[in-house]
Amino acid sequence: MIPLAVFGDPIEHSLSPRIHQLFAQQSGVEVDYRRILAPEASFAQQLADFFAKGGQGANITLPHKVRVLELMDKVSARAAIAGAANTLFLKDGVVVCDNTDGEGLVRDLTRLRGPLNGSHVLIMGAGGATRGVIQPLLEAGVSKLSIGNRTLAKAQQLVTDFDKKALQLATPEQSMRPDILINATASGHSGLAPVLPADWFTGHPFCYDLSYGKAAEPFHQLAAEKSCEMTDGLGMLVAQGAASFTIWTQVEVDFVAALTSLQGDL
Ligand code: ATR
């Protein structure tokens, strides 16, 4: 049994134990994957105790994804670029922070749309979620990546920070015509869809929400009003889990099969 856990606060609704149980069944690799409720004040100590007692790997979720970088000695290149980590693993006895969220998004969009080469992706939102997926999308061959946000200065800051030719600011006045329109705002958690210019929907972009379940419903409704196809981020969640599972066990798993089982359960 490989001891694994997910740390967060709140944690009781995390689907990760179920997802990793599906990967374990699929691969025959036995894992003991637990939920650990970790309030801010005790998170660092709980994490240290977990690895001291033989923990082999962990997922990190809200609100610790950014802070965990300061607590660990080693940070992978992609976690450093994202400014956040969702996966911890052991290498030569040292805990390494990594980030599989962007890889999860790319895997799921590829499942839904085929290779992303040459596509124009527009992301609405300029917080941590967006920061984490910019580099993986560019590496997947996206030819244009536009970033919009309610507070435009924050989107401009991301464009400036990454300094990549394919990256541009999406202002409400510009005609955008994206192939894929991603909602990476936190608005769904307040029951709202982000306010978006009607023009951005005229080419009927494929719409994708990084949230899943109830939080994705407002954007789903908006996409339906604009006659656009829409998918929530459950596939991304399962795909980032698959990437983490492989890091911990060196075994490849089929995230689509696990996603299908999970959708049957929900
Ligand atoms: P995360 O780590 O999930 O990205 P975050 O860093 O707090 O969370 O960023 C939240 C993002 O959601 C921001 O882009 C925020 O827009 P602002 O920068 O203008 O605050 C966006 N957001 C939150 N509520 C929103 C709403 N009701 N409409 C549009 N955007 C919203």
Tab-separated table of C-alpha atoms and ligand atoms in Angstrom:
chain	number	residue	atom	x	y	z
A	1	MET	CA	0.000	0.000	0.000
A	2	ILE	CA	1.452	3.359	-1.007
A	3	PRO	CA	0.465	5.978	1.625
A	4	LEU	CA	-0.971	9.052	-0.122
A	5	ALA	CA	-3.211	11.933	0.997
A	6	VAL	CA	-4.885	15.154	-0.045
A	7	PHE	CA	-4.523	18.189	2.236
A	8	GLY	CA	-6.980	21.074	2.223
A	9	ASP	CA	-9.577	23.033	4.159
A	10	PRO	CA	-12.397	22.259	3.499
A	11	ILE	CA	-11.649	18.721	2.351
A	12	GLU	CA	-14.720	16.560	2.974
A	13	HIS	CA	-16.076	17.021	-0.577
A	14	SER	CA	-12.797	16.190	-2.316
A	15	LEU	CA	-13.263	13.649	-5.106
A	16	SER	CA	-9.563	12.774	-5.126
A	17	PRO	CA	-9.790	9.649	-2.902
A	18	ARG	CA	-12.443	8.206	-5.229
A	19	ILE	CA	-10.428	9.120	-8.318
A	20	HIS	CA	-7.258	7.486	-6.987
A	21	GLN	CA	-9.221	4.412	-5.918
A	22	LEU	CA	-10.357	4.093	-9.555
A	23	PHE	CA	-6.742	4.385	-10.764
A	24	ALA	CA	-5.659	1.789	-8.182
A	25	GLN	CA	-8.332	-0.663	-9.375
A	26	GLN	CA	-7.407	-0.041	-12.986
A	27	SER	CA	-3.661	-0.493	-12.497
A	28	GLY	CA	-3.558	-3.092	-9.724
A	29	VAL	CA	-1.264	-0.777	-7.700
A	30	GLU	CA	-2.518	-0.604	-4.120
A	31	VAL	CA	-2.708	2.853	-2.572
A	32	ASP	CA	-3.984	4.124	0.761
A	33	TYR	CA	-5.220	7.628	-0.206
A	34	ARG	CA	-6.723	9.726	2.612
A	35	ARG	CA	-8.340	13.124	3.046
A	36	ILE	CA	-6.577	15.297	5.631
A	37	LEU	CA	-8.350	18.389	6.944
A	38	ALA	CA	-5.533	20.921	7.269
A	39	PRO	CA	-6.358	24.381	8.668
A	40	GLU	CA	-3.855	27.155	7.855
A	41	ALA	CA	-2.333	27.127	11.328
A	42	SER	CA	-1.414	23.438	11.393
A	43	PHE	CA	-0.900	22.651	7.684
A	44	ALA	CA	2.921	22.835	7.729
A	45	GLN	CA	3.195	20.552	10.753
A	46	GLN	CA	0.620	18.071	9.415
A	47	LEU	CA	2.504	17.859	6.135
A	48	ALA	CA	5.846	17.321	7.883
A	49	ASP	CA	4.301	14.600	10.098
A	50	PHE	CA	2.772	12.837	7.101
A	51	PHE	CA	6.090	12.488	5.271
A	52	ALA	CA	7.984	11.703	8.515
A	53	LYS	CA	5.594	8.785	9.085
A	54	GLY	CA	6.183	7.275	5.649
A	55	GLY	CA	3.857	9.252	3.363
A	56	GLN	CA	4.961	8.832	-0.255
A	57	GLY	CA	3.011	11.523	-2.015
A	58	ALA	CA	0.286	14.123	-1.595
A	59	ASN	CA	-2.133	16.377	-3.361
A	60	ILE	CA	-2.537	19.904	-2.106
A	61	THR	CA	-5.744	21.822	-2.579
A	62	LEU	CA	-7.276	25.101	-1.443
A	63	PRO	CA	-6.169	27.143	0.379
A	64	HIS	CA	-2.583	25.825	0.435
A	65	LYS	CA	-1.560	25.560	-3.225
A	66	VAL	CA	0.540	28.732	-3.230
A	67	ARG	CA	1.892	28.645	0.292
A	68	VAL	CA	3.168	25.070	0.018
A	69	LEU	CA	5.938	26.315	-2.316
A	70	GLU	CA	7.564	28.165	0.591
A	71	LEU	CA	7.392	25.138	2.872
A	72	MET	CA	9.211	22.688	0.630
A	73	ASP	CA	12.884	22.652	-0.350
A	74	LYS	CA	12.447	21.635	-3.967
A	75	VAL	CA	10.071	23.056	-6.579
A	76	SER	CA	9.698	21.707	-10.144
A	77	ALA	CA	10.007	24.135	-13.042
A	78	ARG	CA	6.311	23.928	-13.866
A	79	ALA	CA	5.241	24.541	-10.256
A	80	ALA	CA	7.582	27.527	-10.097
A	81	ILE	CA	6.109	28.987	-13.309
A	82	ALA	CA	2.569	28.334	-12.074
A	83	GLY	CA	3.409	29.842	-8.677
A	84	ALA	CA	1.468	26.982	-7.100
A	85	ALA	CA	1.669	23.232	-6.478
A	86	ASN	CA	-0.981	20.511	-6.405
A	87	THR	CA	1.292	17.455	-6.147
A	88	LEU	CA	4.108	16.529	-3.781
A	89	PHE	CA	6.362	13.532	-4.336
A	90	LEU	CA	9.568	12.133	-2.886
A	91	LYS	CA	12.799	12.165	-4.833
A	92	ASP	CA	16.013	10.981	-3.175
A	93	GLY	CA	14.340	11.434	0.200
A	94	VAL	CA	13.414	15.068	-0.503
A	95	VAL	CA	9.815	16.277	-0.964
A	96	VAL	CA	9.373	17.960	-4.347
A	97	CYS	CA	6.486	20.349	-5.198
A	98	ASP	CA	5.026	19.851	-8.641
A	99	ASN	CA	1.953	21.007	-10.532
A	100	THR	CA	-0.125	18.748	-12.797
A	101	ASP	CA	-3.151	21.083	-13.191
A	102	GLY	CA	-2.052	22.505	-16.541
A	103	GLU	CA	-1.194	19.054	-17.857
A	104	GLY	CA	-4.670	17.932	-16.725
A	105	LEU	CA	-6.338	20.737	-18.673
A	106	VAL	CA	-4.324	20.016	-21.810
A	107	ARG	CA	-5.100	16.284	-21.599
A	108	ASP	CA	-8.809	16.963	-21.162
A	109	LEU	CA	-9.059	19.577	-23.924
A	110	THR	CA	-7.183	17.176	-26.209
A	111	ARG	CA	-9.706	14.436	-25.357
A	112	LEU	CA	-12.563	16.778	-26.237
A	113	ARG	CA	-11.093	18.673	-29.177
A	114	GLY	CA	-8.074	16.780	-30.531
A	115	PRO	CA	-4.608	18.369	-30.692
A	116	LEU	CA	-4.558	22.031	-29.672
A	117	ASN	CA	-1.958	23.052	-32.266
A	118	GLY	CA	-2.834	26.255	-34.011
A	119	SER	CA	-5.912	27.041	-31.939
A	120	HIS	CA	-6.834	30.370	-30.397
A	121	VAL	CA	-7.683	29.955	-26.716
A	122	LEU	CA	-9.213	32.798	-24.714
A	123	ILE	CA	-9.078	32.526	-20.918
A	124	MET	CA	-11.316	34.732	-18.801
A	125	GLY	CA	-9.760	35.278	-15.375
A	126	ALA	CA	-6.319	36.336	-14.221
A	127	GLY	CA	-5.852	34.611	-10.871
A	128	GLY	CA	-3.839	31.584	-9.803
A	129	ALA	CA	-5.882	29.163	-11.896
A	130	THR	CA	-4.983	31.043	-15.083
A	131	ARG	CA	-1.320	31.461	-14.122
A	132	GLY	CA	-1.091	27.676	-13.727
A	133	VAL	CA	-2.344	26.798	-17.204
A	134	ILE	CA	-0.636	29.409	-19.426
A	135	GLN	CA	2.688	27.616	-19.959
A	136	PRO	CA	1.168	24.117	-20.519
A	137	LEU	CA	-1.270	25.538	-23.113
A	138	LEU	CA	1.562	27.303	-24.951
A	139	GLU	CA	3.650	24.119	-24.866
A	140	ALA	CA	0.669	22.194	-26.294
A	141	GLY	CA	0.952	24.352	-29.422
A	142	VAL	CA	-1.811	26.891	-28.891
A	143	SER	CA	-1.020	29.593	-31.453
A	144	LYS	CA	-2.800	32.454	-29.705
A	145	LEU	CA	-3.627	32.706	-26.008
A	146	SER	CA	-5.721	35.709	-25.023
A	147	ILE	CA	-6.262	36.645	-21.376
A	148	GLY	CA	-9.283	38.675	-20.304
A	149	ASN	CA	-10.349	39.717	-16.843
A	150	ARG	CA	-12.875	41.916	-15.026
A	151	THR	CA	-9.873	43.852	-13.681
A	152	LEU	CA	-7.905	44.278	-16.895
A	153	ALA	CA	-4.700	45.395	-15.178
A	154	LYS	CA	-4.330	41.924	-13.645
A	155	ALA	CA	-4.608	40.262	-17.052
A	156	GLN	CA	-2.091	42.763	-18.432
A	157	GLN	CA	0.269	41.855	-15.585
A	158	LEU	CA	0.133	38.173	-16.533
A	159	VAL	CA	0.801	38.969	-20.189
A	160	THR	CA	3.776	41.089	-19.146
A	161	ASP	CA	5.115	38.504	-16.667
A	162	PHE	CA	5.078	35.614	-19.136
A	163	ASP	CA	6.337	37.758	-22.021
A	164	LYS	CA	5.418	35.246	-24.747
A	165	LYS	CA	4.681	36.173	-28.361
A	166	ALA	CA	1.487	34.078	-28.479
A	167	LEU	CA	0.097	35.740	-25.349
A	168	GLN	CA	-2.101	38.817	-25.615
A	169	LEU	CA	-4.564	40.841	-23.615
A	170	ALA	CA	-8.269	40.399	-24.438
A	171	THR	CA	-10.091	43.687	-23.979
A	172	PRO	CA	-13.896	43.875	-24.238
A	173	GLU	CA	-13.631	46.222	-27.271
A	174	GLN	CA	-11.589	43.784	-29.349
A	175	SER	CA	-13.086	41.242	-31.723
A	176	MET	CA	-11.708	37.944	-30.467
A	177	ARG	CA	-13.151	34.913	-32.273
A	178	PRO	CA	-11.512	32.235	-30.076
A	179	ASP	CA	-11.762	28.530	-30.888
A	180	ILE	CA	-11.924	27.711	-27.174
A	181	LEU	CA	-13.251	30.010	-24.436
A	182	ILE	CA	-12.218	29.026	-20.894
A	183	ASN	CA	-13.808	30.351	-17.725
A	184	ALA	CA	-11.047	30.504	-15.107
A	185	THR	CA	-12.786	33.057	-12.877
A	186	ALA	CA	-14.074	32.278	-9.394
A	187	SER	CA	-17.478	33.777	-10.285
A	188	GLY	CA	-19.296	30.407	-10.421
A	189	HIS	CA	-18.641	29.921	-6.707
A	190	SER	CA	-20.915	32.944	-6.144
A	191	GLY	CA	-23.524	31.583	-8.552
A	192	LEU	CA	-22.558	34.010	-11.330
A	193	ALA	CA	-21.191	33.761	-14.844
A	194	PRO	CA	-18.475	36.265	-15.789
A	195	VAL	CA	-19.657	39.230	-17.872
A	196	LEU	CA	-18.350	38.648	-21.403
A	197	PRO	CA	-18.733	40.659	-24.624
A	198	ALA	CA	-21.304	39.105	-26.990
A	199	ASP	CA	-18.749	39.349	-29.793
A	200	TRP	CA	-16.536	36.694	-28.154
A	201	PHE	CA	-19.260	34.104	-28.784
A	202	THR	CA	-19.965	34.906	-32.438
A	203	GLY	CA	-17.699	32.153	-33.796
A	204	HIS	CA	-19.369	29.637	-31.421
A	205	PRO	CA	-16.244	28.801	-29.426
A	206	PHE	CA	-16.076	25.551	-27.499
A	207	CYS	CA	-16.634	26.629	-23.877
A	208	TYR	CA	-14.847	25.041	-20.929
A	209	ASP	CA	-15.086	25.833	-17.213
A	210	LEU	CA	-12.158	25.010	-14.931
A	211	SER	CA	-14.721	24.448	-12.147
A	212	TYR	CA	-17.049	21.472	-12.110
A	213	GLY	CA	-20.468	20.647	-10.751
A	214	LYS	CA	-22.582	23.463	-9.332
A	215	ALA	CA	-19.878	26.128	-9.716
A	216	ALA	CA	-19.812	25.496	-13.483
A	217	GLU	CA	-23.577	25.873	-13.922
A	218	PRO	CA	-23.741	29.673	-14.489
A	219	PHE	CA	-21.163	29.512	-17.302
A	220	HIS	CA	-22.932	26.446	-18.705
A	221	GLN	CA	-26.140	28.466	-18.908
A	222	LEU	CA	-24.363	31.404	-20.548
A	223	ALA	CA	-22.774	29.113	-23.146
A	224	ALA	CA	-26.170	27.506	-23.853
A	225	GLU	CA	-27.742	30.958	-24.363
A	226	LYS	CA	-25.051	31.638	-26.971
A	227	SER	CA	-25.612	28.216	-28.620
A	228	CYS	CA	-22.106	27.063	-27.706
A	229	GLU	CA	-21.025	23.606	-26.622
A	230	MET	CA	-19.770	23.548	-23.023
A	231	THR	CA	-17.946	21.106	-20.724
A	232	ASP	CA	-17.048	21.507	-17.063
A	233	GLY	CA	-13.649	20.797	-15.491
A	234	LEU	CA	-14.342	17.331	-14.059
A	235	GLY	CA	-12.193	15.800	-16.801
A	236	MET	CA	-9.353	18.166	-15.912
A	237	LEU	CA	-9.630	17.088	-12.271
A	238	VAL	CA	-9.396	13.413	-13.201
A	239	ALA	CA	-6.598	14.047	-15.709
A	240	GLN	CA	-4.458	16.010	-13.233
A	241	GLY	CA	-5.006	13.110	-10.823
A	242	ALA	CA	-3.831	10.628	-13.455
A	243	ALA	CA	-0.650	12.641	-13.988
A	244	SER	CA	-0.026	12.682	-10.209
A	245	PHE	CA	-0.731	8.937	-9.903
A	246	THR	CA	1.903	8.262	-12.549
A	247	ILE	CA	4.442	10.458	-10.736
A	248	TRP	CA	3.901	8.444	-7.525
A	249	THR	CA	3.670	4.941	-8.992
A	250	GLN	CA	5.407	5.163	-12.418
A	251	VAL	CA	2.274	3.510	-13.845
A	252	GLU	CA	0.246	5.120	-16.645
A	253	VAL	CA	-3.530	5.087	-16.148
A	254	ASP	CA	-6.467	5.785	-18.444
A	255	PHE	CA	-8.101	8.960	-17.135
A	256	VAL	CA	-11.013	8.738	-19.566
A	257	ALA	CA	-12.076	5.340	-18.183
A	258	ALA	CA	-11.889	6.731	-14.623
A	259	LEU	CA	-13.850	9.841	-15.685
A	260	THR	CA	-16.595	7.662	-17.169
A	261	SER	CA	-16.897	5.671	-13.908
A	262	LEU	CA	-16.941	8.855	-11.836
A	263	GLN	CA	-19.648	10.430	-14.007
A	264	GLY	CA	-21.700	7.288	-13.453
A	265	ASP	CA	-21.365	7.732	-9.662
A	266	LEU	CA	-22.217	11.437	-9.470
B	1	ATR	P1	-8.019	31.398	-8.551
B	1	ATR	O1	-6.797	30.939	-7.828
B	1	ATR	O2	-9.173	30.440	-8.515
B	1	ATR	O3	-7.707	31.851	-9.936
B	1	ATR	P2	-8.112	34.127	-7.593
B	1	ATR	O4	-6.626	34.231	-7.697
B	1	ATR	O5	-8.792	34.705	-6.408
B	1	ATR	O6	-8.600	32.632	-7.684
B	1	ATR	O7	-8.724	34.792	-8.922
B	1	ATR	C1	-10.083	34.901	-9.093
B	1	ATR	C2	-10.390	35.341	-10.518
B	1	ATR	O8	-11.810	35.301	-10.679
B	1	ATR	C3	-9.968	36.762	-10.844
B	1	ATR	O9	-9.639	36.840	-12.204
B	1	ATR	C4	-11.253	37.551	-10.537
B	1	ATR	O10	-11.372	38.774	-11.231
B	1	ATR	P3	-10.744	40.136	-10.623
B	1	ATR	O11	-9.272	40.058	-10.845
B	1	ATR	O12	-11.411	41.219	-11.405
B	1	ATR	O13	-11.124	40.140	-9.161
B	1	ATR	C5	-12.272	36.597	-11.083
B	1	ATR	N1	-13.629	36.804	-10.537
B	1	ATR	C6	-14.088	36.540	-9.312
B	1	ATR	N2	-15.409	36.834	-9.215
B	1	ATR	C7	-15.788	37.292	-10.439
B	1	ATR	C8	-17.022	37.741	-11.019
B	1	ATR	N3	-18.146	37.775	-10.296
B	1	ATR	N4	-17.020	38.129	-12.316
B	1	ATR	C9	-15.900	38.089	-13.051
B	1	ATR	N5	-14.699	37.678	-12.576
B	1	ATR	C10	-14.646	37.280	-11.294
